[in-house]
Amino acid sequence: MAPRSSSPSTATAPPLTIGQAAARSGVSARMVRHYETLGLLPAVSRTDAGYRLYGDADVHSLRFIKRARDLGFSIDEIQQLVGLWHDRSRSSAAVKRIARTHLDDLDRRIAELQAMRGTLAHLVHGCRGDHRPDCPILEDLAGSGLPR
């Protein structure tokens, strides 16, 4: 299983298989391949048999991507953030702009969820939940004006 080419990320430590890189980063092997396909992770060196070989820098990148996904960033946002992370001449304003936009979107979605929760709590409270057929929950859901 000798590598065909060496990358800077595999020069200091023995290369890792996709399974090892996945385990160390907390990302599934399937997602590692997906991130590589999307260009979030650069193409890695391969053995003569075609097995991918990962280095510490690749694992670090996978952890970065995983953390960004855990915070709910979209793939497009992560692509931008990865690019900025690797660009040492970047301004933090560009990073903050992406994070601020995402934060604003999260706030909007939280407000929508809270409104849904309030409506549903009101409906649940108004439903007797007994053997009778009348139900304000179903009445509200059917409130579109269409006949049943």
mmCIF file of N, CA and C in Angstrom:
data_model
loop_
_atom_site.group_PDB
_atom_site.id
_atom_site.type_symbol
_atom_site.label_atom_id
_atom_site.label_comp_id
_atom_site.label_asym_id
_atom_site.label_seq_id
_atom_site.Cartn_x
_atom_site.Cartn_y
_atom_site.Cartn_z
ATOM 1 N N MET A 1 0.832 -1.187 0.000
ATOM 2 C CA MET A 1 0.000 0.000 0.000
ATOM 3 C C MET A 1 0.870 1.241 0.000
ATOM 4 N N ALA A 2 1.766 1.354 -0.923
ATOM 5 C CA ALA A 2 2.662 2.498 -1.014
ATOM 6 C C ALA A 2 1.975 3.641 -1.730
ATOM 7 N N PRO A 3 2.131 4.879 -1.214
ATOM 8 C CA PRO A 3 1.477 6.013 -1.862
ATOM 9 C C PRO A 3 2.115 6.330 -3.203
ATOM 10 N N ARG A 4 1.285 6.732 -4.168
ATOM 11 C CA ARG A 4 1.776 7.146 -5.479
ATOM 12 C C ARG A 4 2.422 8.513 -5.422
ATOM 13 N N SER A 5 1.853 9.370 -4.601
ATOM 14 C CA SER A 5 2.408 10.714 -4.475
ATOM 15 C C SER A 5 2.338 11.107 -3.022
ATOM 16 N N SER A 6 3.171 12.036 -2.653
ATOM 17 C CA SER A 6 3.115 12.489 -1.260
ATOM 18 C C SER A 6 2.621 13.917 -1.239
ATOM 19 N N SER A 7 1.805 14.211 -0.250
ATOM 20 C CA SER A 7 1.336 15.580 -0.082
ATOM 21 C C SER A 7 1.979 16.136 1.161
ATOM 22 N N PRO A 8 2.049 17.458 1.299
ATOM 23 C CA PRO A 8 2.655 18.054 2.477
ATOM 24 C C PRO A 8 1.960 17.608 3.764
ATOM 25 N N SER A 9 0.663 17.298 3.678
ATOM 26 C CA SER A 9 -0.072 16.941 4.882
ATOM 27 C C SER A 9 0.284 15.543 5.380
ATOM 28 N N THR A 10 0.914 14.716 4.546
ATOM 29 C CA THR A 10 1.270 13.368 4.974
ATOM 30 C C THR A 10 2.760 13.221 5.241
ATOM 31 N N ALA A 11 3.529 14.310 5.151
ATOM 32 C CA ALA A 11 4.978 14.219 5.278
ATOM 33 C C ALA A 11 5.436 13.995 6.712
ATOM 34 N N THR A 12 4.736 14.504 7.713
ATOM 35 C CA THR A 12 5.203 14.430 9.089
ATOM 36 C C THR A 12 4.727 13.195 9.838
ATOM 37 N N ALA A 13 3.610 12.650 9.500
ATOM 38 C CA ALA A 13 3.067 11.490 10.198
ATOM 39 C C ALA A 13 2.689 10.449 9.162
ATOM 40 N N PRO A 14 2.616 9.204 9.591
ATOM 41 C CA PRO A 14 2.196 8.186 8.621
ATOM 42 C C PRO A 14 0.792 8.516 8.095
ATOM 43 N N PRO A 15 0.556 8.250 6.836
ATOM 44 C CA PRO A 15 -0.755 8.558 6.274
ATOM 45 C C PRO A 15 -1.853 7.724 6.927
ATOM 46 N N LEU A 16 -3.048 8.283 6.894
ATOM 47 C CA LEU A 16 -4.209 7.630 7.490
ATOM 48 C C LEU A 16 -5.147 7.141 6.398
ATOM 49 N N THR A 17 -5.801 6.032 6.659
ATOM 50 C CA THR A 17 -6.851 5.574 5.750
ATOM 51 C C THR A 17 -8.076 6.453 5.951
ATOM 52 N N ILE A 18 -9.032 6.317 5.071
ATOM 53 C CA ILE A 18 -10.248 7.111 5.204
ATOM 54 C C ILE A 18 -10.967 6.789 6.511
ATOM 55 N N GLY A 19 -10.951 5.537 6.903
ATOM 56 C CA GLY A 19 -11.585 5.146 8.164
ATOM 57 C C GLY A 19 -10.905 5.772 9.369
ATOM 58 N N GLN A 20 -9.578 5.803 9.340
ATOM 59 C CA GLN A 20 -8.833 6.413 10.442
ATOM 60 C C GLN A 20 -9.063 7.925 10.481
ATOM 61 N N ALA A 21 -9.036 8.563 9.309
ATOM 62 C CA ALA A 21 -9.273 10.012 9.248
ATOM 63 C C ALA A 21 -10.686 10.334 9.712
ATOM 64 N N ALA A 22 -11.634 9.498 9.328
ATOM 65 C CA ALA A 22 -13.022 9.701 9.745
ATOM 66 C C ALA A 22 -13.132 9.577 11.261
ATOM 67 N N ALA A 23 -12.528 8.550 11.831
ATOM 68 C CA ALA A 23 -12.601 8.337 13.277
ATOM 69 C C ALA A 23 -11.950 9.488 14.040
ATOM 70 N N ARG A 24 -10.821 9.974 13.562
ATOM 71 C CA ARG A 24 -10.111 11.057 14.258
ATOM 72 C C ARG A 24 -10.825 12.404 14.141
ATOM 73 N N SER A 25 -11.597 12.559 13.082
ATOM 74 C CA SER A 25 -12.269 13.846 12.876
ATOM 75 C C SER A 25 -13.710 13.847 13.363
ATOM 76 N N GLY A 26 -14.271 12.665 13.579
ATOM 77 C CA GLY A 26 -15.666 12.585 13.992
ATOM 78 C C GLY A 26 -16.643 12.701 12.838
ATOM 79 N N VAL A 27 -16.156 12.506 11.637
ATOM 80 C CA VAL A 27 -16.962 12.583 10.421
ATOM 81 C C VAL A 27 -16.986 11.191 9.804
ATOM 82 N N SER A 28 -18.118 10.775 9.273
ATOM 83 C CA SER A 28 -18.190 9.448 8.661
ATOM 84 C C SER A 28 -17.346 9.401 7.387
ATOM 85 N N ALA A 29 -16.916 8.207 7.018
ATOM 86 C CA ALA A 29 -16.133 8.037 5.794
ATOM 87 C C ALA A 29 -16.927 8.498 4.580
ATOM 88 N N ARG A 30 -18.228 8.247 4.601
ATOM 89 C CA ARG A 30 -19.099 8.690 3.506
ATOM 90 C C ARG A 30 -19.049 10.216 3.368
ATOM 91 N N MET A 31 -19.090 10.918 4.514
ATOM 92 C CA MET A 31 -19.049 12.382 4.469
ATOM 93 C C MET A 31 -17.665 12.884 4.071
ATOM 94 N N VAL A 32 -16.617 12.175 4.457
ATOM 95 C CA VAL A 32 -15.262 12.564 4.031
ATOM 96 C C VAL A 32 -15.214 12.570 2.505
ATOM 97 N N ARG A 33 -15.704 11.496 1.896
ATOM 98 C CA ARG A 33 -15.724 11.429 0.419
ATOM 99 C C ARG A 33 -16.596 12.545 -0.163
ATOM 100 N N HIS A 34 -17.732 12.793 0.476
ATOM 101 C CA HIS A 34 -18.645 13.844 0.003
ATOM 102 C C HIS A 34 -17.966 15.213 0.063
ATOM 103 N N TYR A 35 -17.314 15.515 1.174
ATOM 104 C CA TYR A 35 -16.635 16.805 1.310
ATOM 105 C C TYR A 35 -15.512 16.944 0.289
ATOM 106 N N GLU A 36 -14.839 15.850 -0.001
ATOM 107 C CA GLU A 36 -13.788 15.896 -1.016
ATOM 108 C C GLU A 36 -14.406 16.160 -2.390
ATOM 109 N N THR A 37 -15.526 15.522 -2.685
ATOM 110 C CA THR A 37 -16.225 15.726 -3.955
ATOM 111 C C THR A 37 -16.678 17.176 -4.109
ATOM 112 N N LEU A 38 -17.150 17.774 -2.991
ATOM 113 C CA LEU A 38 -17.617 19.161 -3.024
ATOM 114 C C LEU A 38 -16.475 20.170 -3.101
ATOM 115 N N GLY A 39 -15.252 19.711 -2.863
ATOM 116 C CA GLY A 39 -14.108 20.609 -2.879
ATOM 117 C C GLY A 39 -13.835 21.267 -1.530
ATOM 118 N N LEU A 40 -14.565 20.859 -0.478
ATOM 119 C CA LEU A 40 -14.287 21.400 0.856
ATOM 120 C C LEU A 40 -12.971 20.861 1.383
ATOM 121 N N LEU A 41 -12.631 19.684 0.958
ATOM 122 C CA LEU A 41 -11.380 19.033 1.321
ATOM 123 C C LEU A 41 -10.619 18.813 0.026
ATOM 124 N N PRO A 42 -9.366 19.228 -0.030
ATOM 125 C CA PRO A 42 -8.625 19.037 -1.281
ATOM 126 C C PRO A 42 -8.427 17.556 -1.584
ATOM 127 N N ALA A 43 -8.246 17.244 -2.846
ATOM 128 C CA ALA A 43 -7.976 15.862 -3.243
ATOM 129 C C ALA A 43 -6.713 15.389 -2.527
ATOM 130 N N VAL A 44 -6.761 14.188 -2.051
ATOM 131 C CA VAL A 44 -5.635 13.640 -1.294
ATOM 132 C C VAL A 44 -4.869 12.656 -2.161
ATOM 133 N N SER A 45 -3.675 12.309 -1.687
ATOM 134 C CA SER A 45 -2.889 11.331 -2.426
ATOM 135 C C SER A 45 -3.543 9.962 -2.300
ATOM 136 N N ARG A 46 -3.185 9.093 -3.209
ATOM 137 C CA ARG A 46 -3.752 7.744 -3.226
ATOM 138 C C ARG A 46 -2.637 6.716 -3.392
ATOM 139 N N THR A 47 -2.943 5.528 -2.940
ATOM 140 C CA THR A 47 -2.000 4.426 -3.121
ATOM 141 C C THR A 47 -2.103 3.937 -4.560
ATOM 142 N N ASP A 48 -1.210 3.046 -4.939
ATOM 143 C CA ASP A 48 -1.279 2.452 -6.275
ATOM 144 C C ASP A 48 -2.606 1.730 -6.487
ATOM 145 N N ALA A 49 -3.180 1.221 -5.404
ATOM 146 C CA ALA A 49 -4.466 0.522 -5.485
ATOM 147 C C ALA A 49 -5.650 1.494 -5.460
ATOM 148 N N GLY A 50 -5.386 2.794 -5.305
ATOM 149 C CA GLY A 50 -6.440 3.794 -5.345
ATOM 150 C C GLY A 50 -7.020 4.184 -3.998
ATOM 151 N N TYR A 51 -6.455 3.662 -2.913
ATOM 152 C CA TYR A 51 -6.945 4.029 -1.586
ATOM 153 C C TYR A 51 -6.506 5.437 -1.231
ATOM 154 N N ARG A 52 -7.421 6.215 -0.671
ATOM 155 C CA ARG A 52 -7.111 7.580 -0.249
ATOM 156 C C ARG A 52 -6.214 7.542 0.979
ATOM 157 N N LEU A 53 -5.296 8.518 1.038
ATOM 158 C CA LEU A 53 -4.404 8.665 2.191
ATOM 159 C C LEU A 53 -4.523 10.086 2.727
ATOM 160 N N TYR A 54 -4.759 10.194 4.013
ATOM 161 C CA TYR A 54 -4.995 11.483 4.661
ATOM 162 C C TYR A 54 -3.890 11.792 5.655
ATOM 163 N N GLY A 55 -3.644 13.077 5.832
ATOM 164 C CA GLY A 55 -2.660 13.527 6.795
ATOM 165 C C GLY A 55 -3.319 14.317 7.913
ATOM 166 N N ASP A 56 -2.491 14.772 8.833
ATOM 167 C CA ASP A 56 -2.999 15.544 9.972
ATOM 168 C C ASP A 56 -3.729 16.811 9.529
ATOM 169 N N ALA A 57 -3.230 17.470 8.513
ATOM 170 C CA ALA A 57 -3.877 18.697 8.030
ATOM 171 C C ALA A 57 -5.275 18.380 7.481
ATOM 172 N N ASP A 58 -5.424 17.232 6.848
ATOM 173 C CA ASP A 58 -6.737 16.834 6.333
ATOM 174 C C ASP A 58 -7.705 16.580 7.481
ATOM 175 N N VAL A 59 -7.226 15.931 8.528
ATOM 176 C CA VAL A 59 -8.058 15.671 9.708
ATOM 177 C C VAL A 59 -8.461 17.007 10.349
ATOM 178 N N HIS A 60 -7.526 17.936 10.416
ATOM 179 C CA HIS A 60 -7.818 19.261 10.975
ATOM 180 C C HIS A 60 -8.896 19.962 10.143
ATOM 181 N N SER A 61 -8.795 19.864 8.833
ATOM 182 C CA SER A 61 -9.800 20.452 7.949
ATOM 183 C C SER A 61 -11.164 19.789 8.152
ATOM 184 N N LEU A 62 -11.169 18.481 8.302
ATOM 185 C CA LEU A 62 -12.432 17.768 8.540
ATOM 186 C C LEU A 62 -13.066 18.197 9.858
ATOM 187 N N ARG A 63 -12.252 18.419 10.874
ATOM 188 C CA ARG A 63 -12.778 18.898 12.158
ATOM 189 C C ARG A 63 -13.363 20.302 12.010
ATOM 190 N N PHE A 64 -12.701 21.145 11.239
ATOM 191 C CA PHE A 64 -13.194 22.497 10.956
ATOM 192 C C PHE A 64 -14.568 22.409 10.293
ATOM 193 N N ILE A 65 -14.667 21.572 9.264
ATOM 194 C CA ILE A 65 -15.920 21.409 8.525
ATOM 195 C C ILE A 65 -17.005 20.866 9.448
ATOM 196 N N LYS A 66 -16.667 19.868 10.258
ATOM 197 C CA LYS A 66 -17.638 19.284 11.180
ATOM 198 C C LYS A 66 -18.149 20.324 12.173
ATOM 199 N N ARG A 67 -17.257 21.121 12.713
ATOM 200 C CA ARG A 67 -17.663 22.151 13.679
ATOM 201 C C ARG A 67 -18.580 23.171 13.013
ATOM 202 N N ALA A 68 -18.245 23.557 11.792
ATOM 203 C CA ALA A 68 -19.089 24.501 11.059
ATOM 204 C C ALA A 68 -20.470 23.890 10.793
ATOM 205 N N ARG A 69 -20.513 22.605 10.432
ATOM 206 C CA ARG A 69 -21.795 21.926 10.222
ATOM 207 C C ARG A 69 -22.576 21.848 11.528
ATOM 208 N N ASP A 70 -21.884 21.561 12.638
ATOM 209 C CA ASP A 70 -22.541 21.507 13.944
ATOM 210 C C ASP A 70 -23.182 22.844 14.307
ATOM 211 N N LEU A 71 -22.605 23.940 13.831
ATOM 212 C CA LEU A 71 -23.166 25.266 14.078
ATOM 213 C C LEU A 71 -24.234 25.641 13.048
ATOM 214 N N GLY A 72 -24.504 24.731 12.129
ATOM 215 C CA GLY A 72 -25.590 24.936 11.182
ATOM 216 C C GLY A 72 -25.244 25.698 9.921
ATOM 217 N N PHE A 73 -23.967 25.952 9.676
ATOM 218 C CA PHE A 73 -23.591 26.640 8.447
ATOM 219 C C PHE A 73 -23.917 25.753 7.248
ATOM 220 N N SER A 74 -24.332 26.373 6.163
ATOM 221 C CA SER A 74 -24.616 25.642 4.929
ATOM 222 C C SER A 74 -23.295 25.244 4.268
ATOM 223 N N ILE A 75 -23.398 24.358 3.309
ATOM 224 C CA ILE A 75 -22.197 23.939 2.561
ATOM 225 C C ILE A 75 -21.572 25.144 1.859
ATOM 226 N N ASP A 76 -22.387 26.008 1.268
ATOM 227 C CA ASP A 76 -21.844 27.200 0.602
ATOM 228 C C ASP A 76 -21.105 28.095 1.596
ATOM 229 N N GLU A 77 -21.705 28.279 2.775
ATOM 230 C CA GLU A 77 -21.052 29.101 3.799
ATOM 231 C C GLU A 77 -19.749 28.453 4.257
ATOM 232 N N ILE A 78 -19.767 27.146 4.414
ATOM 233 C CA ILE A 78 -18.553 26.438 4.842
ATOM 234 C C ILE A 78 -17.476 26.559 3.777
ATOM 235 N N GLN A 79 -17.877 26.489 2.522
ATOM 236 C CA GLN A 79 -16.912 26.647 1.434
ATOM 237 C C GLN A 79 -16.230 28.019 1.534
ATOM 238 N N GLN A 80 -17.025 29.040 1.799
ATOM 239 C CA GLN A 80 -16.462 30.382 1.953
ATOM 240 C C GLN A 80 -15.548 30.451 3.178
ATOM 241 N N LEU A 81 -16.006 29.866 4.286
ATOM 242 C CA LEU A 81 -15.219 29.904 5.519
ATOM 243 C C LEU A 81 -13.905 29.139 5.379
ATOM 244 N N VAL A 82 -13.941 27.994 4.723
ATOM 245 C CA VAL A 82 -12.708 27.232 4.493
ATOM 246 C C VAL A 82 -11.746 28.058 3.648
ATOM 247 N N GLY A 83 -12.277 28.701 2.611
ATOM 248 C CA GLY A 83 -11.424 29.558 1.775
ATOM 249 C C GLY A 83 -10.800 30.683 2.570
ATOM 250 N N LEU A 84 -11.589 31.307 3.438
ATOM 251 C CA LEU A 84 -11.060 32.394 4.278
ATOM 252 C C LEU A 84 -10.072 31.866 5.307
ATOM 253 N N TRP A 85 -10.339 30.685 5.841
ATOM 254 C CA TRP A 85 -9.448 30.067 6.831
ATOM 255 C C TRP A 85 -8.055 29.838 6.237
ATOM 256 N N HIS A 86 -8.011 29.431 4.983
ATOM 257 C CA HIS A 86 -6.736 29.164 4.320
ATOM 258 C C HIS A 86 -6.080 30.426 3.764
ATOM 259 N N ASP A 87 -6.822 31.519 3.679
ATOM 260 C CA ASP A 87 -6.312 32.776 3.131
ATOM 261 C C ASP A 87 -5.782 33.640 4.273
ATOM 262 N N ARG A 88 -4.498 33.643 4.457
ATOM 263 C CA ARG A 88 -3.887 34.397 5.562
ATOM 264 C C ARG A 88 -3.982 35.909 5.362
ATOM 265 N N SER A 89 -4.316 36.363 4.150
ATOM 266 C CA SER A 89 -4.452 37.802 3.911
ATOM 267 C C SER A 89 -5.908 38.260 4.049
ATOM 268 N N ARG A 90 -6.760 37.409 4.534
ATOM 269 C CA ARG A 90 -8.183 37.735 4.686
ATOM 270 C C ARG A 90 -8.374 38.805 5.753
ATOM 271 N N SER A 91 -9.535 39.408 5.715
ATOM 272 C CA SER A 91 -9.911 40.298 6.809
ATOM 273 C C SER A 91 -10.945 39.555 7.656
ATOM 274 N N SER A 92 -10.933 39.808 8.932
ATOM 275 C CA SER A 92 -11.916 39.149 9.789
ATOM 276 C C SER A 92 -13.319 39.663 9.497
ATOM 277 N N ALA A 93 -13.422 40.821 8.859
ATOM 278 C CA ALA A 93 -14.737 41.372 8.510
ATOM 279 C C ALA A 93 -15.484 40.432 7.576
ATOM 280 N N ALA A 94 -14.771 39.794 6.657
ATOM 281 C CA ALA A 94 -15.419 38.858 5.730
ATOM 282 C C ALA A 94 -15.955 37.649 6.480
ATOM 283 N N VAL A 95 -15.204 37.168 7.446
ATOM 284 C CA VAL A 95 -15.641 36.030 8.256
ATOM 285 C C VAL A 95 -16.845 36.433 9.105
ATOM 286 N N LYS A 96 -16.756 37.601 9.726
ATOM 287 C CA LYS A 96 -17.847 38.069 10.578
ATOM 288 C C LYS A 96 -19.125 38.266 9.772
ATOM 289 N N ARG A 97 -19.012 38.748 8.554
ATOM 290 C CA ARG A 97 -20.185 38.970 7.707
ATOM 291 C C ARG A 97 -20.923 37.646 7.455
ATOM 292 N N ILE A 98 -20.183 36.591 7.174
ATOM 293 C CA ILE A 98 -20.796 35.272 6.950
ATOM 294 C C ILE A 98 -21.466 34.782 8.237
ATOM 295 N N ALA A 99 -20.748 34.903 9.351
ATOM 296 C CA ALA A 99 -21.288 34.451 10.637
ATOM 297 C C ALA A 99 -22.500 35.286 11.042
ATOM 298 N N ARG A 100 -22.462 36.593 10.823
ATOM 299 C CA ARG A 100 -23.574 37.469 11.179
ATOM 300 C C ARG A 100 -24.815 37.117 10.353
ATOM 301 N N THR A 101 -24.635 36.880 9.069
ATOM 302 C CA THR A 101 -25.756 36.498 8.211
ATOM 303 C C THR A 101 -26.365 35.188 8.694
ATOM 304 N N HIS A 102 -25.512 34.246 9.062
ATOM 305 C CA HIS A 102 -26.002 32.958 9.566
ATOM 306 C C HIS A 102 -26.724 33.143 10.903
ATOM 307 N N LEU A 103 -26.181 33.976 11.765
ATOM 308 C CA LEU A 103 -26.808 34.248 13.057
ATOM 309 C C LEU A 103 -28.185 34.886 12.863
ATOM 310 N N ASP A 104 -28.282 35.842 11.949
ATOM 311 C CA ASP A 104 -29.569 36.477 11.655
ATOM 312 C C ASP A 104 -30.580 35.450 11.152
ATOM 313 N N ASP A 105 -30.124 34.523 10.307
ATOM 314 C CA ASP A 105 -30.997 33.470 9.799
ATOM 315 C C ASP A 105 -31.454 32.552 10.937
ATOM 316 N N LEU A 106 -30.535 32.201 11.837
ATOM 317 C CA LEU A 106 -30.899 31.378 12.995
ATOM 318 C C LEU A 106 -31.937 32.086 13.861
ATOM 319 N N ASP A 107 -31.740 33.388 14.101
ATOM 320 C CA ASP A 107 -32.695 34.160 14.900
ATOM 321 C C ASP A 107 -34.081 34.155 14.248
ATOM 322 N N ARG A 108 -34.129 34.314 12.934
ATOM 323 C CA ARG A 108 -35.399 34.297 12.207
ATOM 324 C C ARG A 108 -36.068 32.939 12.346
ATOM 325 N N ARG A 109 -35.306 31.861 12.176
ATOM 326 C CA ARG A 109 -35.870 30.513 12.276
ATOM 327 C C ARG A 109 -36.332 30.207 13.698
ATOM 328 N N ILE A 110 -35.584 30.680 14.690
ATOM 329 C CA ILE A 110 -35.986 30.484 16.087
ATOM 330 C C ILE A 110 -37.313 31.196 16.350
ATOM 331 N N ALA A 111 -37.446 32.416 15.856
ATOM 332 C CA ALA A 111 -38.699 33.169 16.033
ATOM 333 C C ALA A 111 -39.864 32.434 15.366
ATOM 334 N N GLU A 112 -39.639 31.891 14.174
ATOM 335 C CA GLU A 112 -40.682 31.130 13.491
ATOM 336 C C GLU A 112 -41.068 29.888 14.298
ATOM 337 N N LEU A 113 -40.065 29.182 14.830
ATOM 338 C CA LEU A 113 -40.338 27.991 15.643
ATOM 339 C C LEU A 113 -41.083 28.351 16.929
ATOM 340 N N GLN A 114 -40.700 29.465 17.543
ATOM 341 C CA GLN A 114 -41.394 29.892 18.760
ATOM 342 C C GLN A 114 -42.852 30.243 18.466
ATOM 343 N N ALA A 115 -43.108 30.871 17.321
ATOM 344 C CA ALA A 115 -44.487 31.198 16.940
ATOM 345 C C ALA A 115 -45.279 29.913 16.687
ATOM 346 N N MET A 116 -44.667 28.952 15.996
ATOM 347 C CA MET A 116 -45.338 27.671 15.771
ATOM 348 C C MET A 116 -45.639 26.979 17.089
ATOM 349 N N ARG A 117 -44.675 27.022 17.988
ATOM 350 C CA ARG A 117 -44.856 26.382 19.285
ATOM 351 C C ARG A 117 -46.004 27.032 20.059
ATOM 352 N N GLY A 118 -46.052 28.353 20.029
ATOM 353 C CA GLY A 118 -47.123 29.066 20.718
ATOM 354 C C GLY A 118 -48.490 28.700 20.174
ATOM 355 N N THR A 119 -48.600 28.656 18.865
ATOM 356 C CA THR A 119 -49.870 28.283 18.235
ATOM 357 C C THR A 119 -50.255 26.857 18.606
ATOM 358 N N LEU A 120 -49.309 25.940 18.499
ATOM 359 C CA LEU A 120 -49.600 24.545 18.808
ATOM 360 C C LEU A 120 -49.916 24.361 20.288
ATOM 361 N N ALA A 121 -49.224 25.054 21.171
ATOM 362 C CA ALA A 121 -49.518 24.964 22.607
ATOM 363 C C ALA A 121 -50.935 25.441 22.884
ATOM 364 N N HIS A 122 -51.340 26.532 22.221
ATOM 365 C CA HIS A 122 -52.699 27.048 22.375
ATOM 366 C C HIS A 122 -53.728 26.009 21.916
ATOM 367 N N LEU A 123 -53.463 25.370 20.770
ATOM 368 C CA LEU A 123 -54.381 24.363 20.247
ATOM 369 C C LEU A 123 -54.449 23.136 21.155
ATOM 370 N N VAL A 124 -53.308 22.689 21.641
ATOM 371 C CA VAL A 124 -53.270 21.529 22.538
ATOM 372 C C VAL A 124 -54.032 21.847 23.826
ATOM 373 N N HIS A 125 -53.815 23.032 24.344
ATOM 374 C CA HIS A 125 -54.513 23.440 25.574
ATOM 375 C C HIS A 125 -56.032 23.469 25.363
ATOM 376 N N GLY A 126 -56.464 23.859 24.161
ATOM 377 C CA GLY A 126 -57.890 23.961 23.870
ATOM 378 C C GLY A 126 -58.564 22.642 23.526
ATOM 379 N N CYS A 127 -57.802 21.604 23.342
ATOM 380 C CA CYS A 127 -58.368 20.300 22.988
ATOM 381 C C CYS A 127 -58.620 19.502 24.261
ATOM 382 N N ARG A 128 -59.843 19.027 24.406
ATOM 383 C CA ARG A 128 -60.176 18.259 25.612
ATOM 384 C C ARG A 128 -59.483 16.906 25.644
ATOM 385 N N GLY A 129 -59.232 16.330 24.479
ATOM 386 C CA GLY A 129 -58.559 15.038 24.440
ATOM 387 C C GLY A 129 -59.396 13.921 25.045
ATOM 388 N N ASP A 130 -60.702 14.010 24.859
ATOM 389 C CA ASP A 130 -61.576 12.993 25.431
ATOM 390 C C ASP A 130 -62.211 12.153 24.319
ATOM 391 N N HIS A 131 -63.295 11.491 24.605
ATOM 392 C CA HIS A 131 -63.950 10.596 23.657
ATOM 393 C C HIS A 131 -64.816 11.332 22.629
ATOM 394 N N ARG A 132 -64.991 12.635 22.785
ATOM 395 C CA ARG A 132 -65.830 13.400 21.859
ATOM 396 C C ARG A 132 -65.073 13.685 20.560
ATOM 397 N N PRO A 133 -65.809 13.804 19.452
ATOM 398 C CA PRO A 133 -65.132 13.990 18.163
ATOM 399 C C PRO A 133 -64.646 15.412 17.900
ATOM 400 N N ASP A 134 -65.208 16.417 18.565
ATOM 401 C CA ASP A 134 -64.785 17.783 18.266
ATOM 402 C C ASP A 134 -63.347 17.995 18.756
ATOM 403 N N CYS A 135 -62.565 18.617 17.884
ATOM 404 C CA CYS A 135 -61.142 18.799 18.197
ATOM 405 C C CYS A 135 -60.656 20.106 17.569
ATOM 406 N N PRO A 136 -60.277 21.077 18.397
ATOM 407 C CA PRO A 136 -59.810 22.357 17.844
ATOM 408 C C PRO A 136 -58.519 22.229 17.039
ATOM 409 N N ILE A 137 -57.740 21.205 17.305
ATOM 410 C CA ILE A 137 -56.495 21.020 16.538
ATOM 411 C C ILE A 137 -56.841 20.695 15.091
ATOM 412 N N LEU A 138 -57.742 19.705 14.913
ATOM 413 C CA LEU A 138 -58.141 19.334 13.546
ATOM 414 C C LEU A 138 -58.895 20.464 12.865
ATOM 415 N N GLU A 139 -59.732 21.176 13.623
ATOM 416 C CA GLU A 139 -60.481 22.300 13.061
ATOM 417 C C GLU A 139 -59.533 23.376 12.546
ATOM 418 N N ASP A 140 -58.480 23.653 13.294
ATOM 419 C CA ASP A 140 -57.495 24.654 12.872
ATOM 420 C C ASP A 140 -56.749 24.188 11.635
ATOM 421 N N LEU A 141 -56.333 22.908 11.635
ATOM 422 C CA LEU A 141 -55.608 22.379 10.474
ATOM 423 C C LEU A 141 -56.478 22.379 9.227
ATOM 424 N N ALA A 142 -57.767 22.164 9.405
ATOM 425 C CA ALA A 142 -58.691 22.145 8.268
ATOM 426 C C ALA A 142 -59.175 23.547 7.913
ATOM 427 N N GLY A 143 -58.716 24.553 8.623
ATOM 428 C CA GLY A 143 -59.176 25.916 8.433
ATOM 429 C C GLY A 143 -58.811 26.558 7.132
ATOM 430 N N SER A 144 -58.339 25.800 6.185
ATOM 431 C CA SER A 144 -57.961 26.387 4.895
ATOM 432 C C SER A 144 -59.162 26.801 4.062
ATOM 433 N N GLY A 145 -60.381 26.457 4.536
ATOM 434 C CA GLY A 145 -61.581 26.839 3.806
ATOM 435 C C GLY A 145 -62.008 25.800 2.785
ATOM 436 N N LEU A 146 -61.220 24.746 2.627
ATOM 437 C CA LEU A 146 -61.589 23.694 1.685
ATOM 438 C C LEU A 146 -62.527 22.706 2.373
ATOM 439 N N PRO A 147 -63.524 22.199 1.650
ATOM 440 C CA PRO A 147 -64.433 21.219 2.258
ATOM 441 C C PRO A 147 -63.704 19.922 2.572
ATOM 442 N N ARG A 148 -64.190 19.259 3.623
ATOM 443 C CA ARG A 148 -63.562 17.978 4.009
ATOM 444 C C ARG A 148 -64.061 16.857 3.165
#
